[in-house]
Coordinates of C-alpha atoms in Angstrom, one line a residue:
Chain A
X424 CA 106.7 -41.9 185.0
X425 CA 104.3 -39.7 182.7
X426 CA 102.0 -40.7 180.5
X427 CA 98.8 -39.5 178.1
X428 CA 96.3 -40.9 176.8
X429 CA 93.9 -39.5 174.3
X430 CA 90.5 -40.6 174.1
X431 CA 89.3 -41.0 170.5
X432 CA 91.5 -41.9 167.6
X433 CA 89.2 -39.7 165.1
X434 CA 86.6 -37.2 165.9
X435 CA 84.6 -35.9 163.2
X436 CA 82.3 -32.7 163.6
X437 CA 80.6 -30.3 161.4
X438 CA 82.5 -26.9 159.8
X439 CA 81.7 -24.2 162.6
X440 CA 80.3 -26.7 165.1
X441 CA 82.4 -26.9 168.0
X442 CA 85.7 -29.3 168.4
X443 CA 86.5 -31.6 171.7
X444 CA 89.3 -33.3 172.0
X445 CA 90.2 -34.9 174.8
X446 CA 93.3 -35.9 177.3
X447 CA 94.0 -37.4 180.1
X448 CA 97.8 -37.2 181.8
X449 CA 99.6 -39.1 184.7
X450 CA 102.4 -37.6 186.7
X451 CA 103.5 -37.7 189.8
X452 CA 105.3 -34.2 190.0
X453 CA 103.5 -31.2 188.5
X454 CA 103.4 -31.5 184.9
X455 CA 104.1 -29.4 182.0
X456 CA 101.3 -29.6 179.4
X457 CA 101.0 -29.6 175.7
X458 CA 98.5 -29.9 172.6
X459 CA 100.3 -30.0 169.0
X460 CA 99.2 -30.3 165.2
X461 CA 100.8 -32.4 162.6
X462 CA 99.3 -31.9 159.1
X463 CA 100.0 -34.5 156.2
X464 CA 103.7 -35.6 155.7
X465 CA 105.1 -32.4 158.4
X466 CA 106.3 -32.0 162.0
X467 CA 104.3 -31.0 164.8
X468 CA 103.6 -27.4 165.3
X469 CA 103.5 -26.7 169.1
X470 CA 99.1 -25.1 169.5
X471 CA 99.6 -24.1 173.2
X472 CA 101.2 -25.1 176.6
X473 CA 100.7 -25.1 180.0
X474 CA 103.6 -25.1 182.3
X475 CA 102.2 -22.7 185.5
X476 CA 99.7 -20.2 186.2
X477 CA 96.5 -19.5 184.7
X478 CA 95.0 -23.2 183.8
X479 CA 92.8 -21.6 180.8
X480 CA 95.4 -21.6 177.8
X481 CA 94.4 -20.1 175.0
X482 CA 96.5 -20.7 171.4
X483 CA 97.1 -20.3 168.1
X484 CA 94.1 -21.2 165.3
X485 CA 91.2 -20.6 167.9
X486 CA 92.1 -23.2 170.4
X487 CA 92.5 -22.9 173.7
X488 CA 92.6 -25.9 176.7
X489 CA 92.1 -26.0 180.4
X490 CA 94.0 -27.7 182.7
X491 CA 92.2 -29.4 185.6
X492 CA 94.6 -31.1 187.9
X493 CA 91.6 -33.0 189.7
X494 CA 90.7 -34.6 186.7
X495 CA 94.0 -34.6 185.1
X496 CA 92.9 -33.8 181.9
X497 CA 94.1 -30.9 180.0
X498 CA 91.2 -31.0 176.8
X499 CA 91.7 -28.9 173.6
X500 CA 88.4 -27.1 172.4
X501 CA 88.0 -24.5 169.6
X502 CA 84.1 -23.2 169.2
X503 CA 84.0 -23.2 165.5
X504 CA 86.0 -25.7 163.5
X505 CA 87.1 -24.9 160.4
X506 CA 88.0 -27.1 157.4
X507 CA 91.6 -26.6 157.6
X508 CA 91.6 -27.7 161.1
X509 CA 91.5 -31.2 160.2
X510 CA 94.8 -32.7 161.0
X511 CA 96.0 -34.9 164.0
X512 CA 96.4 -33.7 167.2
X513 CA 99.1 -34.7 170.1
X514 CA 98.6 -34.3 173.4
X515 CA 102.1 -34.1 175.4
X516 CA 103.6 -34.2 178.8
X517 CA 106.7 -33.1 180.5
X518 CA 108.0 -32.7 183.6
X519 CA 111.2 -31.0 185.2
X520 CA 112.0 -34.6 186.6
X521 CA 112.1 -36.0 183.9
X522 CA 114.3 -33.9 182.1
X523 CA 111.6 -32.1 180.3
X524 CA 111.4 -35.5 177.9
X525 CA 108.2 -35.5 175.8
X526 CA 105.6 -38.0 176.2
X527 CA 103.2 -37.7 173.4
X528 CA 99.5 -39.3 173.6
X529 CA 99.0 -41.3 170.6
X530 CA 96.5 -38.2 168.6
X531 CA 93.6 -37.7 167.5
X532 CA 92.7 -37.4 163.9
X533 CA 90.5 -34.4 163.7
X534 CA 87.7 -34.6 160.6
X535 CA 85.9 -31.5 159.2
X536 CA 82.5 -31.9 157.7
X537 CA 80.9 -29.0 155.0
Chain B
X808 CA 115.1 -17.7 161.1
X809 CA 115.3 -21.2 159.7
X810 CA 113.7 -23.5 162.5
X811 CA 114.8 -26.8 163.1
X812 CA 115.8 -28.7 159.5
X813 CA 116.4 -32.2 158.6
X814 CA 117.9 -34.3 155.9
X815 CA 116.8 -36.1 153.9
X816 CA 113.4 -36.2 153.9
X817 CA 113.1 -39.4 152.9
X818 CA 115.1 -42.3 152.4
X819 CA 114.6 -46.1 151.4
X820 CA 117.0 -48.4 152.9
X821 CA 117.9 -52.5 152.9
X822 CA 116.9 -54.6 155.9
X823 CA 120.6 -54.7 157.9
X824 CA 122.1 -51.6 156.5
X825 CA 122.8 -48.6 158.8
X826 CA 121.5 -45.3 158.2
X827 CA 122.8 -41.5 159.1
X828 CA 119.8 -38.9 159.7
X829 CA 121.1 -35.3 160.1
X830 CA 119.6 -32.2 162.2
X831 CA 120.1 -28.2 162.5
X832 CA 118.8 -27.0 165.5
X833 CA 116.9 -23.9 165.3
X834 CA 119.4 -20.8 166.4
X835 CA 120.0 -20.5 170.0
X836 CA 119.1 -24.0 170.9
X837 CA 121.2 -26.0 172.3
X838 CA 119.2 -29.0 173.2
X839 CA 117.9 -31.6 170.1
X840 CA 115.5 -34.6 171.0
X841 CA 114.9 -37.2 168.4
X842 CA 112.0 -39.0 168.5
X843 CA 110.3 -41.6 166.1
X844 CA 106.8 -41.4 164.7
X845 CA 105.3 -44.9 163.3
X846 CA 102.5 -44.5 160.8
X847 CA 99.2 -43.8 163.2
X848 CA 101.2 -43.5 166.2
X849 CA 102.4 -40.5 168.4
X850 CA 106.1 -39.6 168.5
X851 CA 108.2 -41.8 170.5
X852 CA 111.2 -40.6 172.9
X853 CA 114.3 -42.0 171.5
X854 CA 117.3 -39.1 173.1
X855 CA 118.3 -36.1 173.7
X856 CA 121.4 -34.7 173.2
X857 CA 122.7 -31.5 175.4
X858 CA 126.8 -30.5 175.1
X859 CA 127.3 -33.1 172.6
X860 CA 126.7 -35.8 175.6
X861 CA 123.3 -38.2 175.4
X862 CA 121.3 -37.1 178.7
X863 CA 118.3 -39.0 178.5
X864 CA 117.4 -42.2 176.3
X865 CA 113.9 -43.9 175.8
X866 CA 113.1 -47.3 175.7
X867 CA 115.4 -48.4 172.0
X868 CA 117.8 -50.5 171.6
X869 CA 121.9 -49.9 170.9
X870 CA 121.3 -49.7 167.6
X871 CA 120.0 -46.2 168.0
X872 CA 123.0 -44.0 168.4
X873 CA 123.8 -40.4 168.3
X874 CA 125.7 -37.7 168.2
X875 CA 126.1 -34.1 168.8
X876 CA 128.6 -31.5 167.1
X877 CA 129.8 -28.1 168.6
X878 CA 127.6 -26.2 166.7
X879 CA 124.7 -28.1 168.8
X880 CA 123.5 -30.1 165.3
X881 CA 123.3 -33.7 165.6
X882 CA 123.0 -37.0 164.0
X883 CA 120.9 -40.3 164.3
X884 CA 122.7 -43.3 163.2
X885 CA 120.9 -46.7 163.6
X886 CA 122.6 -50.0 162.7
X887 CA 121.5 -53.5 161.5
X888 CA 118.0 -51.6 160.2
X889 CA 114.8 -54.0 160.5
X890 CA 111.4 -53.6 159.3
X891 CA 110.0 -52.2 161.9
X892 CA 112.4 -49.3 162.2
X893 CA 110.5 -47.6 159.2
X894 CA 109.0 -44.6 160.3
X895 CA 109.1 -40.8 160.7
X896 CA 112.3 -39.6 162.8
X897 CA 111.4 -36.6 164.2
X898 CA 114.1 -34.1 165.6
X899 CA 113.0 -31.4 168.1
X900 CA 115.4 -28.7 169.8
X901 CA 114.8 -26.1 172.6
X902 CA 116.6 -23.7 174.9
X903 CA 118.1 -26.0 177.6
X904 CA 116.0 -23.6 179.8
X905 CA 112.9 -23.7 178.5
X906 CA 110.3 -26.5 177.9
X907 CA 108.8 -25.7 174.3
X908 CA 110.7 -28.0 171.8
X909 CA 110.6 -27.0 168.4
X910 CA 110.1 -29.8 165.8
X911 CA 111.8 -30.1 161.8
X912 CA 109.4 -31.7 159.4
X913 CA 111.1 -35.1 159.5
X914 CA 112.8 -37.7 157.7
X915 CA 110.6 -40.5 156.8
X916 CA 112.6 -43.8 156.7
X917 CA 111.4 -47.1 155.0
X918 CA 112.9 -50.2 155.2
X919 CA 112.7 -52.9 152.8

C-alpha cells in the first residue's frame, strides 16, 4: 500500500523568500508522484508530476520538486514566493499496482507574508 | 474545453436522507474517481469508475454507491447520510491510459 505524509500543516515565509514544502512517500513498486494546489472553496489544480525519467520536475507557477528515491521524498520548492501562492498544497502518490488510485498527503497550508 | 464539472455545488441535506452528486468528465476521459475532502483534510479515495463498472473502492461503507453512464459521466449516491459524511466530494477523471487526473471544483455537502 502507498502512502504520504506531509510534514508541516502550515508554513509561513516572507513574499520573495524561498518556499519548502515537504513529502515523504511509501511504496513498494515505483511510484508515480504528484504536488497539487487547492485555493479557497475549488478543486485541485495538478502543479507537476513525476512518473519516470528526469527526477528534477519543474511546474507551473515557479515550482518545481525533486524526486529522491533514497529518501523517498519528492519536496516542492519555488525560490521566490509570491502572495498569491498562498493556498494548500497536496502531495499525491500513485502507482500502476494500484490502479493508478490517488493517495493524497493531508497538505500543507502555505502563508505569504508582505 | 469544459474540464471536469459538477453539480451542485453545494447542498444541505437531513441526517438519514440520501443524496445524488452528478459529474461530466472532461472530453476524452473515460475514467472518473471520486474522492471526499473533510474540512482540513486531504482528499480521500472513495471509487473509480471505468466502462460504467466500479474497479477500485477505498475504505467507505455501502452507503457510498455509484454509477457510470455511456457517455463516461457518473453519479455518487450515498444513503442513510450522517454527520460525518459532510464534506467536499471531489470528482476527478483521466485517460484510462494516463496517470494525471483532472479534478471539477466540487460539491460541498453538509449534513444536519
Amino acid at each position: 500500500a502507498q502512502s504520504v505524509t506531509q510534514l508541516g500543516s502550515h508554513v509561513s515565509v516572507s513574499e520573495g523568500a524561498l518556499v519548502l514544502l515537504r513529502c515523504n512517500y511509501s511504496s513498494s513498486v515505483p511510484p508515480y508522484l504528484f504536488w497539487y494546489v487547492q485555493y479557497p472553496n475549488q478543486g485541485l489544480q495538478l502543479l507537476l508530476k513525476y512518473t519516470t525519467g528526469a527526477t528534477l520536475v519543474k511546474g507551473i507557477n515557479g515550482f518545481e520538486a525533486e524526486f529522491k528515491k533514497s529518501e523517498t521524498s519528492f519536496h516542492l520548492t519555488k525560490p521566490s514566493a509570491h502572495m498569491s501562492d498562498a493556498a494548500e498544497y497536496f502531495c499525491a502518490v500513485s502507482t500502476v499496482a494500484g490502479g493508478f488510485k490517488t493517495i493524497f498527503g493531508a497538505g500543507t497550508r502555505l502563508f505569504v507574508k508582505a | 474545453d469544459a474540464g471536469v464539472t459538477q453539480s451542485p455545488t453545494h447542498l444541505i441535506k437531513t441526517r438519514g436522507q440520501q443524496v445524488t452528486l452528478r459529474c461530466s468528465p472532461k472530453s476524452g476521459h473515460d475514467t472518473v474517481s471520486w474522492y471526499q475532502q473533510a474540512l482540513g483534510q486531504g482528499p480521500q479515495f472513495i471509487f473509480q469508475y471505468y466502462e460504467e463498472e466500479e474497479r477500485q473502492r477505498g475504505n467507505f461503507p455501502d452507503r457510498f454507491s455509484g454509477h457510470q453512464f455511456p457517455n463516461y459521466s457518473s453519479e455518487l449516491n450515498v444513503n442513510a447520510l450522517l454527520l460525518g459524511d459532510s464534506a467536499l466530494y471531489l470528482c476527478a477523471s483521466s485517460p484510462d491510459t494516463n496517470t494525471e487526473a483532472f479534478f471539477g471544483q466540487g460539491t460541498r455537502l453538509t449534513v444536519v
